[in-house]
């Protein structure tokens, strides 16, 4: 069914994990050999920059650019952190990757650490991903055994230790500076930026934080070259492949590796098998819980950063959650806001108090006790919270509310008018 | 420096300044709630959001964002005003509005901002918290329903106090500040969190419902307890000190206070203050007139052989007058038990040619290497301890602690503890010197006595001292290396009545180390000797010393033999606090006449023939000189009870009766006279002593000489148990044992044991324990914790009635028998 090139998932066999033998048999660690033997750290960074790879953790910041801010050439202690706190509702791609092919990440970490000239890398995994942690432990041990980790790797004179950090993990730990606090063992509130982690991160040292999927792309970029990687994308400017985690009211809710730029309709209909039970498509979250809803009129949009931003939504993590025509969007939004309000670290006022307040209003409206002033209040709250909080959590939380207000205001009105949820049974 | 524009005003600020600080410089007020000058930027409340032209699209927190070149900042616009109002509305969603019964009313930041932004009603309605109030401890009440989660208590307790009592717990709307396991607060009760709390969530319990802030008369003065010299603001009403308020704009303590400075004021208000002179008639002390009492004292001074023992909590002016009293009456004069400060000052004179600290406290905050001799430094001078905390925690100073027990200091990040057997600090200091010389790191240019010193150190090779003291050789050599590498190093040594043993040797050993490591000659910091009492340094500066007369211990010996006609004790309670209680008792019994001048009928005063009621620090006008040579103004907030008089008035009256021609109009005139006589104080004008005080000799006092002097350490005491004494964190001298605050935390003496010893003796905390030595026994409650190594027990020296000085006679450590029961 999936005829698109399988890069990240090439070793994926459902129900199995590829460890070092199968990984190497399929060309694993060739990127590492090439990178460490034939390239300088600067060349690797330049290659990643040339590939146009954008971070796969949700924000989509160009990876090579981020690396170029890092003081790789300074002889100070510095760290690489791999962000595996995957907890946004609808996002489960990193987990699939680690279940299928942990060595791919390890190879990426080693190459990235070499490019950034760090000697200690931390892979942050939340507690719920215990199986992934065990896979990584085995992969780290095997890589060490094979001489890819430890002292003087491949005769470069460069050392690397990979530390697996099992964390209690909460949504806020996905925020990079909160994650650094988490690794340090203190309460995971985000930190004030500046100083940015590249200057002062883990234990006050320069630190680079990247998502798991992002780092997994690195060996392929090194092996295949930036031109090849760019051509994997379908859209102009879209590069590489992307793991799409499908969920919601679809016939098939699985994780697929698809080219960046693939139309949403193809994702939903071909790969998701269409909306389940023959119902109509009403809306979807295109990239996880923090991305504003898209509706049926957007089905032909290419799934890529720019086209989705033009629709005031975001590509995010490409966790696509589909809602069928019987879904109450007020209820769906409330469900998401509850998550964000609960996961707020409680640090800054707009997020801590503002999100709860939005939740209470939505609860009132959903229960049929709402009024039109409250709809106006929701619009106001979106402004009060967006761009005014300490970190991006509250801003993300406003994503679904923004989508609700732009595309489904009528549903809010209907709740108020009827004094009940129009979709209730 | 960077240039930026704020609300149209050009301003140039340092590169490290935030937008908020730059605005302040430009005279533009940005409202803040979670910001605090002394804490690291936080950025949580979102009240200080501003617009920056270069960062369009979102609002920028002024308190965390660095000012950069060419920035154009707008601090006020319709949008900003709306945002700030919204933040207030958010905060008020769950805030209980019980302002009428909240002690913070009138000085609450939330109240002020609500008023400023005209939040007349709240568009948001939600759940009000109904959390129980934490009033487990007697000093600090925590009402989390009033909390705005600015985190200032969490941060001050971590960043400055280094205790870490508080943390945020829970998430989202349920977030709150909690103590460990969300139990009641149990900490060192410095109350720094009270100073920081912008609302009424944290309140001083002793002050509850005592006064509205605007009803208080506020007087800036200096704390009367230790030699730290913290600025305290007396909050007075009804001629009582109702509370101590912090002031971070003046003085040397940046508004930081400790438990006794903040809560230890209540003794001045006590009902049992002495209010009239007392004279012994038919064996009873009965009330008498001032004339009768003073006539008795002056004729004894005039006619007989007199000895005067002063305390070090008198002002400089009072000490000067007292010195004149002693001179006029040809009486012997000494202070604070004699031995402790005497040894320290003599030791420093011989080595460095001075008798004081060389640097200021703020210089220690920037020090790169710090050696604290005894971990008790935090107990004796807690606020200086907070400076050390910041040097270590915030500025990454290397920190060495040489001590016979562990404590707060040893828990600082990367603190290196040189844990020695009791009484052997000199041995270890000598060994560090030996290591410096051996490794060639010693700085000997311009230093005399090097060769003799070197040969005298033969007995103090690191390996040998290590075997003797238990301090590992590597720790000794590492300490030497770090001190030698210091660019701005500090060695800290506290002295006082509980630390009499080996004081001269310790001062010399510390000075030797300061010389050899190059620290004494550095431009900042250096050696710090810190006196126990508020004006210990003043007493040294003014020469309240025996000179040709009898020292304190000699006076006591003479009195015991019946050779003293008058023993005149001022602001001291030798029966309680001097070592060797039997000697004190014999002196009191042997002196023909005993006069005590004090606030209370102390155990010594009870034995006196004449008792003169004196004034507390809160009733005095004058100056104190703190442990960094800073002369600061003491100001009266209240008047003395009854007929009690200040020491100033009493000494003036005595001088008159003794026939001296003095007519001082007040402390100003006396200060002028003492400045004229005292070289260090010359040229300092009383009225010119400003908010920061005047540091005599300048911020760094260069040593007059650098002479190495050989000193011998002690041999370890061989006994199953050794007793050491010292200060407890919550008390200072004997005065604090009459103050409710410190008493609320520790109200009786105890014997502290390590866990291993306690287990062996079958003793748990609060069990009774008998400590026997020198043919005497004392019974005390046990306190079991993990500060003390096996075989060492500790008894604090503050409490009357425990009879510590029956078994403690001034030795560095005492072999004792310890039994249960």
Short mmCIF file of N, CA and C in Angstrom, two decimals, chain A residues 63-116:
data_model
loop_
_atom_site.label_atom_id
_atom_site.label_comp_id
_atom_site.label_asym_id
_atom_site.label_seq_id
_atom_site.Cartn_x
_atom_site.Cartn_y
_atom_site.Cartn_z
N UNK A 63 17.25 22.33 11.63
CA UNK A 63 18.22 21.65 12.50
C UNK A 63 19.64 22.14 12.29
N UNK A 64 20.03 22.27 11.03
CA UNK A 64 21.41 22.70 10.74
C UNK A 64 21.68 24.10 11.27
N UNK A 65 20.66 24.94 11.19
CA UNK A 65 20.83 26.31 11.69
C UNK A 65 21.03 26.26 13.21
N UNK A 66 20.21 25.44 13.87
CA UNK A 66 20.34 25.30 15.32
C UNK A 66 21.75 24.82 15.67
N UNK A 67 22.23 23.86 14.91
CA UNK A 67 23.57 23.33 15.19
C UNK A 67 24.63 24.40 14.98
N UNK A 68 24.40 25.26 13.98
CA UNK A 68 25.44 26.24 13.68
C UNK A 68 25.54 27.30 14.79
N UNK A 69 24.51 27.40 15.64
CA UNK A 69 24.60 28.31 16.79
C UNK A 69 25.40 27.70 17.94
N UNK A 70 25.65 26.41 17.82
CA UNK A 70 26.24 25.68 18.96
C UNK A 70 27.76 25.84 18.95
N UNK A 71 28.35 26.13 20.13
CA UNK A 71 29.80 26.36 20.17
C UNK A 71 30.59 25.07 20.08
N UNK A 72 30.44 24.36 18.95
CA UNK A 72 31.04 23.03 18.80
C UNK A 72 32.56 23.08 18.91
N UNK A 73 33.13 24.18 18.46
CA UNK A 73 34.60 24.23 18.42
C UNK A 73 35.21 24.72 19.73
N UNK A 74 34.37 25.06 20.70
CA UNK A 74 34.95 25.55 21.96
C UNK A 74 35.30 24.38 22.88
N UNK A 75 36.49 24.43 23.47
CA UNK A 75 36.93 23.31 24.29
C UNK A 75 36.32 23.35 25.68
N UNK A 76 35.02 23.37 25.77
CA UNK A 76 34.35 23.37 27.07
C UNK A 76 33.43 22.15 27.14
N UNK A 77 33.05 21.79 28.34
CA UNK A 77 32.11 20.69 28.49
C UNK A 77 30.77 21.12 27.89
N UNK A 78 30.19 20.26 27.09
CA UNK A 78 28.91 20.58 26.48
C UNK A 78 28.13 19.30 26.24
N UNK A 79 26.84 19.44 26.02
CA UNK A 79 25.98 18.26 25.98
C UNK A 79 25.02 18.25 24.80
N UNK A 80 24.64 17.03 24.44
CA UNK A 80 23.57 16.84 23.46
C UNK A 80 22.43 16.13 24.19
N UNK A 81 21.23 16.63 24.03
CA UNK A 81 20.08 16.00 24.67
C UNK A 81 19.08 15.61 23.59
N UNK A 82 18.62 14.38 23.65
CA UNK A 82 17.64 13.90 22.68
C UNK A 82 16.29 13.83 23.38
N UNK A 83 15.38 14.60 22.85
CA UNK A 83 14.09 14.79 23.50
C UNK A 83 13.12 13.67 23.11
N UNK A 84 12.86 12.78 24.07
CA UNK A 84 11.91 11.70 23.84
C UNK A 84 10.74 11.77 24.81
N UNK A 85 10.34 13.00 25.16
CA UNK A 85 9.19 13.14 26.06
C UNK A 85 7.94 13.30 25.20
N UNK A 86 7.65 12.27 24.45
CA UNK A 86 6.52 12.35 23.51
C UNK A 86 5.21 12.16 24.26
N UNK A 87 4.46 13.23 24.45
CA UNK A 87 3.27 13.10 25.28
C UNK A 87 2.08 13.89 24.76
N UNK A 88 2.23 14.56 23.63
CA UNK A 88 1.10 15.32 23.11
C UNK A 88 0.05 14.34 22.59
N UNK A 89 -1.20 14.54 22.99
CA UNK A 89 -2.22 13.62 22.50
C UNK A 89 -2.18 13.53 20.97
N UNK A 90 -2.20 12.33 20.44
CA UNK A 90 -2.20 12.13 18.99
C UNK A 90 -0.82 11.97 18.40
N UNK A 91 0.20 12.07 19.23
CA UNK A 91 1.57 11.95 18.72
C UNK A 91 2.22 10.72 19.31
N UNK A 92 2.63 9.78 18.43
CA UNK A 92 3.24 8.55 18.95
C UNK A 92 4.30 8.00 18.00
N UNK A 93 4.83 8.86 17.17
CA UNK A 93 5.77 8.45 16.14
C UNK A 93 7.12 8.01 16.68
N UNK A 94 7.66 8.76 17.71
CA UNK A 94 8.99 8.41 18.24
C UNK A 94 8.97 7.02 18.84
N UNK A 95 7.84 6.72 19.45
CA UNK A 95 7.68 5.40 20.06
C UNK A 95 7.80 4.30 19.00
N UNK A 96 7.13 4.52 17.84
CA UNK A 96 7.17 3.52 16.77
C UNK A 96 8.60 3.32 16.29
N UNK A 97 9.28 4.44 16.22
CA UNK A 97 10.64 4.41 15.73
C UNK A 97 11.54 3.59 16.67
N UNK A 98 11.36 3.83 17.97
CA UNK A 98 12.21 3.14 18.94
C UNK A 98 11.82 1.67 19.09
N UNK A 99 10.55 1.39 18.89
CA UNK A 99 10.12 -0.01 18.95
C UNK A 99 10.69 -0.79 17.77
N UNK A 100 10.77 -0.10 16.62
CA UNK A 100 11.21 -0.80 15.42
C UNK A 100 12.72 -0.85 15.26
N UNK A 101 13.38 0.25 15.57
CA UNK A 101 14.75 0.39 15.08
C UNK A 101 15.58 1.33 15.98
N UNK A 102 15.92 0.89 17.18
CA UNK A 102 16.62 1.80 18.11
C UNK A 102 18.01 2.22 17.64
N UNK A 103 18.69 1.34 16.87
CA UNK A 103 20.05 1.68 16.45
C UNK A 103 20.09 2.88 15.53
N UNK A 104 19.00 3.08 14.81
CA UNK A 104 18.95 4.23 13.92
C UNK A 104 19.14 5.52 14.71
N UNK A 105 18.50 5.56 15.90
CA UNK A 105 18.65 6.75 16.75
C UNK A 105 20.08 6.83 17.27
N UNK A 106 20.60 5.68 17.71
CA UNK A 106 21.95 5.68 18.27
C UNK A 106 22.96 6.17 17.22
N UNK A 107 22.80 5.70 16.02
CA UNK A 107 23.71 6.15 14.95
C UNK A 107 23.58 7.66 14.75
N UNK A 108 22.35 8.12 14.78
CA UNK A 108 22.11 9.56 14.63
C UNK A 108 22.72 10.36 15.78
N UNK A 109 22.59 9.81 16.97
CA UNK A 109 23.14 10.52 18.14
C UNK A 109 24.65 10.62 18.02
N UNK A 110 25.27 9.52 17.60
CA UNK A 110 26.74 9.52 17.52
C UNK A 110 27.19 10.54 16.47
N UNK A 111 26.53 10.53 15.32
CA UNK A 111 26.90 11.49 14.27
C UNK A 111 26.68 12.93 14.73
N UNK A 112 25.54 13.15 15.37
CA UNK A 112 25.22 14.51 15.82
C UNK A 112 26.21 14.95 16.88
N UNK A 113 26.50 14.04 17.82
CA UNK A 113 27.43 14.37 18.89
C UNK A 113 28.81 14.68 18.32
N UNK A 114 29.18 13.95 17.27
CA UNK A 114 30.47 14.21 16.63
C UNK A 114 30.46 15.60 15.98
N UNK A 115 29.36 15.87 15.28
CA UNK A 115 29.27 17.17 14.61
C UNK A 115 29.33 18.31 15.64
N UNK A 116 28.71 18.09 16.79
CA UNK A 116 28.66 19.14 17.81
C UNK A 116 29.83 19.03 18.79
#
